[in-house]
PDB file of C-alpha atoms in Angstrom:
ATOM      1  CA  MET A   1     -63.110 203.715 211.302  1.00  0.00           C
ATOM      2  CA  ILE A   2     -64.447 207.110 210.516  1.00  0.00           C
ATOM      3  CA  ARG A   3     -62.173 210.123 210.034  1.00  0.00           C
ATOM      4  CA  TYR A   4     -63.107 212.812 212.498  1.00  0.00           C
ATOM      5  CA  HIS A   5     -61.696 216.210 213.539  1.00  0.00           C
ATOM      6  CA  PHE A   6     -59.475 214.826 216.287  1.00  0.00           C
ATOM      7  CA  GLY A   7     -58.446 211.531 214.688  1.00  0.00           C
ATOM      8  CA  ALA A   8     -60.042 208.256 213.710  1.00  0.00           C
ATOM      9  CA  PHE A   9     -63.247 207.774 215.615  1.00  0.00           C
ATOM     10  CA  GLU A  10     -65.274 204.789 216.566  1.00  0.00           C
ATOM     11  CA  PRO A  11     -67.906 204.923 219.299  1.00  0.00           C
ATOM     12  CA  LEU A  12     -66.586 202.873 222.251  1.00  0.00           C
ATOM     13  CA  ASP A  13     -69.279 203.463 224.833  1.00  0.00           C
ATOM     14  CA  ASN A  14     -71.247 200.223 224.333  1.00  0.00           C
ATOM     15  CA  ALA A  15     -68.211 197.951 224.257  1.00  0.00           C
ATOM     16  CA  LEU A  16     -66.594 199.698 227.198  1.00  0.00           C
ATOM     17  CA  ALA A  17     -69.824 199.629 229.252  1.00  0.00           C
ATOM     18  CA  ILE A  18     -69.962 195.856 228.894  1.00  0.00           C
ATOM     19  CA  LEU A  19     -66.367 195.394 229.899  1.00  0.00           C
ATOM     20  CA  ARG A  20     -66.716 197.832 232.823  1.00  0.00           C
ATOM     21  CA  ALA A  21     -69.950 196.244 234.061  1.00  0.00           C
ATOM     22  CA  ALA A  22     -68.187 192.883 234.258  1.00  0.00           C
ATOM     23  CA  ASP A  23     -65.217 194.556 236.015  1.00  0.00           C
ATOM     24  CA  LEU A  24     -62.880 193.519 233.195  1.00  0.00           C
ATOM     25  CA  ILE A  25     -61.586 197.077 232.831  1.00  0.00           C
ATOM     26  CA  ARG A  26     -61.383 200.269 234.881  1.00  0.00           C
ATOM     27  CA  ILE A  27     -61.507 203.717 233.269  1.00  0.00           C
ATOM     28  CA  LYS A  28     -59.515 206.571 234.750  1.00  0.00           C
ATOM     29  CA  ARG A  29     -59.928 210.077 233.473  1.00  0.00           C
ATOM     30  CA  THR A  30     -57.603 212.974 234.008  1.00  0.00           C
ATOM     31  CA  GLY A  31     -58.490 216.652 233.755  1.00  0.00           C
ATOM     32  CA  GLN A  32     -61.385 218.672 235.057  1.00  0.00           C
ATOM     33  CA  PRO A  33     -65.072 217.642 234.905  1.00  0.00           C
ATOM     34  CA  GLY A  34     -66.348 218.676 231.538  1.00  0.00           C
ATOM     35  CA  HIS A  35     -62.747 219.047 230.209  1.00  0.00           C
ATOM     36  CA  ILE A  36     -61.346 215.489 230.239  1.00  0.00           C
ATOM     37  CA  GLN A  37     -57.827 215.512 228.864  1.00  0.00           C
ATOM     38  CA  ARG A  38     -57.068 211.828 228.867  1.00  0.00           C
ATOM     39  CA  HIS A  39     -58.780 208.448 229.314  1.00  0.00           C
ATOM     40  CA  LEU A  40     -56.761 205.553 230.737  1.00  0.00           C
ATOM     41  CA  TYR A  41     -58.208 202.058 230.149  1.00  0.00           C
ATOM     42  CA  LEU A  42     -56.857 199.670 232.675  1.00  0.00           C
ATOM     43  CA  LEU A  43     -57.198 195.924 232.413  1.00  0.00           C
ATOM     44  CA  THR A  44     -58.174 194.332 235.745  1.00  0.00           C
ATOM     45  CA  GLN A  45     -56.825 190.978 236.945  1.00  0.00           C
ATOM     46  CA  GLN A  46     -60.225 189.507 236.164  1.00  0.00           C
ATOM     47  CA  GLY A  47     -60.022 191.013 232.695  1.00  0.00           C
ATOM     48  CA  LEU A  48     -56.551 189.525 232.096  1.00  0.00           C
ATOM     49  CA  GLU A  49     -57.756 186.090 233.230  1.00  0.00           C
ATOM     50  CA  ALA A  50     -60.884 186.326 230.989  1.00  0.00           C
ATOM     51  CA  MET A  51     -58.750 187.417 227.970  1.00  0.00           C
ATOM     52  CA  GLU A  52     -56.330 184.476 228.540  1.00  0.00           C
ATOM     53  CA  ALA A  53     -59.225 182.005 228.963  1.00  0.00           C
ATOM     54  CA  LEU A  54     -60.930 183.256 225.832  1.00  0.00           C
ATOM     55  CA  ALA A  55     -57.722 183.072 223.759  1.00  0.00           C
ATOM     56  CA  GLN A  56     -57.199 179.501 224.848  1.00  0.00           C
ATOM     57  CA  ALA A  57     -60.797 178.420 224.302  1.00  0.00           C
ATOM     58  CA  ALA A  58     -61.114 180.024 220.894  1.00  0.00           C
ATOM     59  CA  THR A  59     -57.791 180.304 219.129  1.00  0.00           C
ATOM     60  CA  GLU A  60     -59.177 182.766 216.562  1.00  0.00           C
ATOM     61  CA  LEU A  61     -59.631 185.246 219.447  1.00  0.00           C
ATOM     62  CA  ALA A  62     -55.915 184.974 220.278  1.00  0.00           C
ATOM     63  CA  TRP A  63     -55.352 187.213 217.233  1.00  0.00           C
ATOM     64  CA  TYR A  64     -56.926 190.146 219.104  1.00  0.00           C
ATOM     65  CA  LYS A  65     -54.672 189.583 222.130  1.00  0.00           C
ATOM     66  CA  ASP A  66     -51.642 189.438 219.835  1.00  0.00           C
ATOM     67  CA  ARG A  67     -52.710 192.648 218.013  1.00  0.00           C
ATOM     68  CA  ALA A  68     -53.289 194.485 221.285  1.00  0.00           C
ATOM     69  CA  GLU A  69     -49.819 193.516 222.501  1.00  0.00           C
ATOM     70  CA  LEU A  70     -48.284 194.601 219.141  1.00  0.00           C
ATOM     71  CA  VAL A  71     -50.135 197.934 219.238  1.00  0.00           C
ATOM     72  CA  ALA A  72     -48.933 198.555 222.811  1.00  0.00           C
ATOM     73  CA  GLU A  73     -45.379 197.765 221.830  1.00  0.00           C
ATOM     74  CA  ILE A  74     -45.436 200.059 218.750  1.00  0.00           C
ATOM     75  CA  ALA A  75     -47.191 202.921 220.596  1.00  0.00           C
ATOM     76  CA  GLY A  76     -44.797 202.736 223.570  1.00  0.00           C
ATOM     77  CA  GLU A  77     -45.225 205.720 225.821  1.00  0.00           C
ATOM     78  CA  GLN A  78     -46.822 207.896 223.109  1.00  0.00           C
ATOM     79  CA  GLY A  79     -50.133 209.392 223.988  1.00  0.00           C
ATOM     80  CA  GLY A  80     -53.228 209.841 221.866  1.00  0.00           C
ATOM     81  CA  THR A  81     -52.112 213.100 220.301  1.00  0.00           C
ATOM     82  CA  ALA A  82     -48.819 211.700 219.096  1.00  0.00           C
ATOM     83  CA  LEU A  83     -50.551 208.617 217.705  1.00  0.00           C
ATOM     84  CA  LYS A  84     -53.163 210.800 216.023  1.00  0.00           C
ATOM     85  CA  ASP A  85     -50.353 212.856 214.394  1.00  0.00           C
ATOM     86  CA  ARG A  86     -48.937 209.598 212.999  1.00  0.00           C
ATOM     87  CA  GLN A  87     -52.319 208.887 211.385  1.00  0.00           C
ATOM     88  CA  TYR A  88     -52.077 212.060 209.366  1.00  0.00           C
ATOM     89  CA  LEU A  89     -48.841 210.866 207.840  1.00  0.00           C
ATOM     90  CA  GLN A  90     -50.751 208.032 206.102  1.00  0.00           C
ATOM     91  CA  LYS A  91     -52.042 208.944 202.642  1.00  0.00           C
ATOM     92  CA  GLU A  92     -55.243 206.981 203.133  1.00  0.00           C
ATOM     93  CA  TYR A  93     -56.041 208.965 206.269  1.00  0.00           C
ATOM     94  CA  ALA A  94     -54.960 212.359 204.977  1.00  0.00           C
ATOM     95  CA  ASP A  95     -56.979 211.965 201.766  1.00  0.00           C
ATOM     96  CA  THR A  96     -60.217 210.893 203.519  1.00  0.00           C
ATOM     97  CA  ASP A  97     -62.877 213.498 203.860  1.00  0.00           C
ATOM     98  CA  LEU A  98     -64.219 214.217 207.363  1.00  0.00           C
ATOM     99  CA  SER A  99     -66.968 211.831 208.538  1.00  0.00           C
ATOM    100  CA  GLN A 100     -66.041 209.293 205.888  1.00  0.00           C
ATOM    101  CA  PRO A 101     -64.595 205.784 206.426  1.00  0.00           C
ATOM    102  CA  ILE A 102     -60.842 205.550 206.242  1.00  0.00           C
ATOM    103  CA  ARG A 103     -59.597 203.178 203.514  1.00  0.00           C
ATOM    104  CA  SER A 104     -57.726 200.069 204.664  1.00  0.00           C
ATOM    105  CA  ILE A 105     -53.954 200.008 204.667  1.00  0.00           C
ATOM    106  CA  SER A 106     -53.795 196.264 205.375  1.00  0.00           C
ATOM    107  CA  GLU A 107     -52.368 195.344 201.908  1.00  0.00           C
ATOM    108  CA  ARG A 108     -49.568 197.863 202.250  1.00  0.00           C
ATOM    109  CA  VAL A 109     -48.882 196.732 205.841  1.00  0.00           C
ATOM    110  CA  MET A 110     -48.714 193.080 204.844  1.00  0.00           C
ATOM    111  CA  LYS A 111     -46.174 193.845 202.076  1.00  0.00           C
ATOM    112  CA  ARG A 112     -44.115 195.732 204.650  1.00  0.00           C
ATOM    113  CA  ILE A 113     -44.273 192.844 207.155  1.00  0.00           C
ATOM    114  CA  THR A 114     -43.266 190.388 204.431  1.00  0.00           C
ATOM    115  CA  ALA A 115     -40.299 192.537 203.442  1.00  0.00           C
ATOM    116  CA  LEU A 116     -39.209 192.935 207.108  1.00  0.00           C
ATOM    117  CA  GLU A 117     -39.493 189.173 207.666  1.00  0.00           C
ATOM    118  CA  SER A 118     -37.392 188.561 204.547  1.00  0.00           C
ATOM    119  CA  GLU A 119     -34.710 191.000 205.800  1.00  0.00           C
ATOM    120  CA  ASN A 120     -34.592 189.250 209.219  1.00  0.00           C
ATOM    121  CA  MET A 121     -34.149 185.802 207.566  1.00  0.00           C
ATOM    122  CA  THR A 122     -31.038 186.886 205.739  1.00  0.00           C
TER     123      THR A 122
END
């Protein structure tokens, strides 16, 4: 993702347009026209069924479903601003110049997961 003024940024319009056109998601916006404060992306029943069917048909796609559930669990009730603030706590994010790609933290995350799994086994 690219670091931008208000947090990590990746254009979503094309992907969301496809999902919305197929009625897999609904998008709810709060705020005044021209001053949207929040976007809510809601999975429809048809979207849930499609996600489950894809995860069963192609097991490699189940990874995305699992990651989405994990992200939702970690984020909890926090909104975009609170999650953005957490990004700035990461050195890779804080040290990235505006409009530049953010370096991956996957190696650090995997070490942390391994350590947590080891703690839980003891």
